[in-house]
Amino acid sequence: SQELEQSPQSLIVQEGKNLTINCTSSKTLYGLYWYKQKYGEGLIFLMMLQKGGEEKSHEKITAKLDEKKQQSSLHITASQPSHAGIYLCGADGGTSYGKLTFGQGTILTVHP
Amino acid sequence: EAGVAQSPRYKIIEKRQSVAFWCNPISGHATLYWYQQILGQGPKLLIQFQNNGVVDDSQLPKDRFSAERLKGVDSTLKIQPAKLEDSAVYLCASSFTGSGISGANVLTFGAGSRLTVL
């Protein structure tokens, strides 16, 4: 079965700083999804990557899938308190009929 | 469009009692998922439905957990009897398809039901 390892497990930054969260897979990534979760709430979809080398951006968040398709990174530029939360990567395994396997999450705290 | 609705948001029970969670997916979404998220961990799939049929329930503890999706719309997840280790957030998600098209299947999640077992 596919396993996803996220690093770091937690991150504390000052407002305005850049940061990167990594997601490493035990198997080739086909569909890689990034979600954000506020404490006590559900997951909010951020971005989805499919192709090796693909990069997508939304506002100040950029996600990349490396060429070998076994690692993805999420980069936040000029962080704001609104970016705080838990970031989760999920993979669909290629032929898993939609279900996602998730990493353990990265807790991001942004101090004003 | 309305999101995925879940209830109750919070539930506290004693061990060995039973509990049920309800989920109403986004209208038109054929695929429905129940995930369990234990504090500090990522969500773990319990069961996946395609319309009213079960696609995957390999990680559902069937001696105590059951789920149904009558009429292919809303779903209920039941735990009976509950154990201390069942304390978690139970997340329901839905997607338009579960067709195996990699990368084309964004899951929309509900706010979750937080269960505390004492």
Short mmCIF file of C-alpha atoms in Angstrom, two decimals:
data_model
loop_
_atom_site.label_atom_id
_atom_site.label_comp_id
_atom_site.label_asym_id
_atom_site.label_seq_id
_atom_site.Cartn_x
_atom_site.Cartn_y
_atom_site.Cartn_z
CA SER A 1 0.00 0.00 0.00
CA GLN A 2 1.10 3.56 -0.62
CA GLU A 3 2.44 5.60 2.28
CA LEU A 4 2.96 9.36 2.39
CA GLU A 5 5.44 11.01 4.72
CA GLN A 6 5.18 14.77 5.33
CA SER A 7 7.92 16.98 6.68
CA PRO A 8 8.19 18.88 8.82
CA GLN A 9 5.49 17.65 11.20
CA SER A 10 5.05 21.18 12.50
CA LEU A 11 6.29 24.60 11.55
CA ILE A 12 6.23 27.95 13.32
CA VAL A 13 7.05 31.03 11.26
CA GLN A 14 6.86 34.78 11.59
CA GLU A 15 4.38 36.58 9.37
CA GLY A 16 5.96 37.48 6.05
CA LYS A 17 8.36 34.55 5.95
CA ASN A 18 8.44 31.93 3.21
CA LEU A 19 8.08 28.25 3.99
CA THR A 20 8.04 24.84 2.33
CA ILE A 21 6.25 21.61 3.23
CA ASN A 22 7.30 18.33 1.65
CA CYS A 23 5.38 15.16 0.88
CA THR A 24 7.30 12.00 -0.01
CA SER A 25 5.63 8.88 -1.32
CA SER A 26 6.69 5.24 -1.00
CA LYS A 27 5.40 4.65 -4.55
CA THR A 28 5.04 6.63 -7.76
CA LEU A 29 2.55 9.45 -7.44
CA TYR A 30 -0.17 9.65 -10.05
CA GLY A 31 -2.69 12.14 -8.68
CA LEU A 32 -1.32 14.22 -5.77
CA TYR A 33 -3.73 16.47 -3.88
CA TRP A 34 -3.05 19.19 -1.33
CA TYR A 35 -5.67 20.06 1.27
CA LYS A 36 -5.79 22.51 4.16
CA GLN A 37 -7.61 21.85 7.42
CA LYS A 38 -8.49 24.34 10.12
CA TYR A 39 -8.69 22.84 13.61
CA GLY A 40 -12.04 21.17 14.16
CA GLU A 41 -13.11 21.56 10.54
CA GLY A 42 -13.12 19.61 7.33
CA LEU A 43 -10.52 19.60 4.58
CA ILE A 44 -10.42 22.34 1.96
CA PHE A 45 -9.03 21.43 -1.46
CA LEU A 46 -6.06 23.54 -2.56
CA MET A 47 -4.47 22.00 -5.65
CA MET A 48 -4.01 18.79 -7.60
CA LEU A 49 -0.91 17.70 -9.54
CA GLN A 50 -0.60 14.88 -12.05
CA LYS A 51 2.40 15.25 -14.27
CA GLY A 52 6.06 15.02 -13.33
CA GLY A 53 7.53 18.51 -13.17
CA GLU A 54 4.09 20.10 -12.92
CA GLU A 55 3.75 23.30 -10.89
CA LYS A 56 0.57 25.11 -9.90
CA SER A 57 0.00 28.34 -8.02
CA HIS A 58 -2.95 29.91 -6.28
CA GLU A 59 -2.48 33.28 -4.63
CA LYS A 60 0.67 32.86 -2.54
CA ILE A 61 0.74 29.06 -2.53
CA THR A 62 2.72 27.05 -5.09
CA ALA A 63 2.78 23.27 -5.34
CA LYS A 64 5.19 21.16 -7.38
CA LEU A 65 5.47 17.49 -8.30
CA ASP A 66 9.02 16.37 -8.97
CA GLU A 67 10.06 14.72 -12.24
CA LYS A 68 10.29 11.27 -10.71
CA LYS A 69 6.81 11.70 -9.24
CA GLN A 70 7.65 10.53 -5.77
CA GLN A 71 7.76 13.85 -3.98
CA SER A 72 5.71 17.01 -3.89
CA SER A 73 6.34 20.32 -2.20
CA LEU A 74 4.05 23.12 -1.11
CA HIS A 75 5.58 26.56 -0.88
CA ILE A 76 3.99 29.59 0.77
CA THR A 77 5.39 33.01 -0.02
CA ALA A 78 5.10 35.89 2.46
CA SER A 79 3.05 33.89 4.97
CA GLN A 80 0.05 35.44 6.73
CA PRO A 81 -1.88 34.38 9.86
CA SER A 82 -4.66 33.21 7.53
CA HIS A 83 -2.30 30.51 6.21
CA ALA A 84 -2.21 28.82 9.61
CA GLY A 85 -3.69 25.34 9.79
CA ILE A 86 -2.90 21.74 8.96
CA TYR A 87 -1.68 20.94 5.46
CA LEU A 88 -2.32 17.44 4.17
CA CYS A 89 -1.13 15.74 1.02
CA GLY A 90 -3.19 12.92 -0.46
CA ALA A 91 -2.56 10.46 -3.28
CA ASP A 92 -5.04 8.53 -5.37
CA GLY A 93 -2.75 5.64 -6.24
CA GLY A 94 -3.47 5.71 -9.95
CA THR A 95 -6.11 3.01 -10.09
CA SER A 96 -7.77 3.33 -6.71
CA TYR A 97 -11.10 4.56 -8.00
CA GLY A 98 -10.98 7.90 -6.32
CA LYS A 99 -10.08 7.16 -2.72
CA LEU A 100 -7.19 9.16 -1.28
CA THR A 101 -4.42 8.04 1.05
CA PHE A 102 -3.20 10.91 3.22
CA GLY A 103 0.02 11.89 4.91
CA GLN A 104 0.00 12.65 8.62
CA GLY A 105 -0.25 16.40 8.07
CA THR A 106 1.96 19.43 8.78
CA ILE A 107 0.80 21.91 11.41
CA LEU A 108 1.59 25.48 10.40
CA THR A 109 1.54 28.35 12.90
CA VAL A 110 2.09 31.91 11.69
CA HIS A 111 2.87 34.54 14.30
CA PRO A 112 1.83 38.12 13.51
CA GLU B 1 -23.77 24.75 -4.37
CA ALA B 2 -24.44 23.37 -0.93
CA GLY B 3 -21.54 21.52 0.66
CA VAL B 4 -21.35 18.13 2.32
CA ALA B 5 -23.56 18.13 5.41
CA GLN B 6 -22.73 16.12 8.50
CA SER B 7 -24.38 15.67 11.87
CA PRO B 8 -23.96 15.74 14.74
CA ARG B 9 -20.86 17.96 14.93
CA TYR B 10 -19.99 16.69 18.40
CA LYS B 11 -20.87 13.57 20.35
CA ILE B 12 -19.70 12.33 23.74
CA ILE B 13 -20.57 8.79 24.78
CA GLU B 14 -19.42 6.17 27.25
CA LYS B 15 -17.56 3.11 26.03
CA ARG B 16 -19.80 0.24 24.95
CA GLN B 17 -22.54 2.66 23.93
CA SER B 18 -23.58 3.13 20.32
CA VAL B 19 -23.47 6.19 18.07
CA ALA B 20 -24.56 7.07 14.56
CA PHE B 21 -23.33 9.76 12.19
CA TRP B 22 -25.21 11.08 9.20
CA CYS B 23 -23.89 12.52 5.95
CA ASN B 24 -25.60 14.18 3.02
CA PRO B 25 -23.25 14.59 0.04
CA ILE B 26 -23.25 17.23 -2.65
CA SER B 27 -26.17 16.73 -4.99
CA GLY B 28 -25.19 14.63 -7.98
CA HIS B 29 -22.06 13.17 -6.39
CA ALA B 30 -22.11 9.43 -6.97
CA THR B 31 -19.21 8.55 -4.70
CA LEU B 32 -19.26 8.91 -0.93
CA TYR B 33 -16.43 8.26 1.52
CA TRP B 34 -16.18 7.95 5.30
CA TYR B 35 -12.79 8.74 6.82
CA GLN B 36 -11.59 8.46 10.41
CA GLN B 37 -9.10 11.07 11.62
CA ILE B 38 -7.46 10.43 14.96
CA LEU B 39 -5.86 13.45 16.62
CA GLY B 40 -2.42 14.14 15.14
CA GLN B 41 -2.90 11.81 12.18
CA GLY B 42 -4.09 12.09 8.62
CA PRO B 43 -7.54 10.84 7.63
CA LYS B 44 -7.88 7.09 7.09
CA LEU B 45 -10.49 5.68 4.73
CA LEU B 46 -13.11 3.52 6.38
CA ILE B 47 -15.51 2.89 3.51
CA GLN B 48 -16.23 4.08 -0.03
CA PHE B 49 -19.61 3.90 -1.75
CA GLN B 50 -20.33 4.24 -5.47
CA ASN B 51 -24.04 5.11 -5.62
CA ASN B 52 -25.47 2.63 -3.08
CA GLY B 53 -22.83 -0.08 -3.55
CA VAL B 54 -19.68 -0.59 -1.48
CA VAL B 55 -16.43 -0.14 -3.43
CA ASP B 56 -13.94 -0.52 -0.58
CA ASP B 57 -14.50 -1.37 3.07
CA SER B 58 -11.21 -3.14 3.68
CA GLN B 59 -10.28 -0.90 6.63
CA LEU B 60 -13.68 -0.84 8.28
CA PRO B 61 -13.69 -2.71 11.63
CA LYS B 62 -16.76 -4.71 10.75
CA ASP B 63 -17.21 -6.21 14.20
CA ARG B 64 -18.29 -2.79 15.48
CA PHE B 65 -18.64 -0.40 12.56
CA SER B 66 -21.34 -0.46 9.92
CA ALA B 67 -22.33 1.94 7.18
CA GLU B 68 -25.10 2.17 4.67
CA ARG B 69 -26.09 4.40 1.81
CA LEU B 70 -29.68 3.65 1.02
CA LYS B 71 -31.01 5.07 -2.27
CA GLY B 72 -27.50 6.19 -3.19
CA VAL B 73 -27.78 9.61 -1.55
CA ASP B 74 -27.22 10.17 2.16
CA SER B 75 -25.31 7.78 4.37
CA THR B 76 -25.12 6.67 7.99
CA LEU B 77 -22.06 5.38 9.84
CA LYS B 78 -22.71 3.46 13.05
CA ILE B 79 -20.42 2.32 15.82
CA GLN B 80 -21.66 -0.32 18.25
CA PRO B 81 -20.23 -0.87 20.80
CA ALA B 82 -17.80 2.06 20.95
CA LYS B 83 -14.28 1.72 22.34
CA LEU B 84 -11.98 4.37 23.73
CA GLU B 85 -9.80 4.18 20.61
CA ASP B 86 -12.76 5.19 18.44
CA SER B 87 -12.38 8.77 19.70
CA ALA B 88 -11.74 10.67 16.48
CA VAL B 89 -13.24 12.99 13.91
CA TYR B 90 -15.37 11.17 11.35
CA LEU B 91 -15.19 12.91 8.01
CA CYS B 92 -17.59 12.38 5.16
CA ALA B 93 -16.54 13.31 1.63
CA SER B 94 -18.12 13.05 -1.77
CA SER B 95 -16.95 13.25 -5.37
CA PHE B 96 -18.59 13.39 -8.77
CA THR B 97 -16.97 10.19 -9.93
CA GLY B 98 -14.88 7.41 -8.52
CA SER B 99 -14.10 6.12 -11.93
CA GLY B 100 -10.40 5.48 -11.53
CA ILE B 101 -9.34 8.44 -13.61
CA SER B 102 -6.27 9.43 -11.68
CA GLY B 103 -6.05 13.05 -10.71
CA ALA B 104 -9.58 13.85 -11.84
CA ASN B 105 -11.42 13.12 -8.66
CA VAL B 106 -11.43 15.99 -6.17
CA LEU B 107 -13.04 15.02 -2.88
CA THR B 108 -15.19 17.60 -1.10
CA PHE B 109 -15.25 17.13 2.66
CA GLY B 110 -17.83 17.93 5.28
CA ALA B 111 -16.95 19.67 8.56
CA GLY B 112 -16.73 16.33 10.38
CA SER B 113 -18.30 14.75 13.45
CA ARG B 114 -16.08 14.73 16.53
CA LEU B 115 -16.58 11.68 18.74
CA THR B 116 -15.30 11.43 22.29
CA VAL B 117 -15.57 8.05 23.98
CA LEU B 118 -15.18 8.12 27.79
#
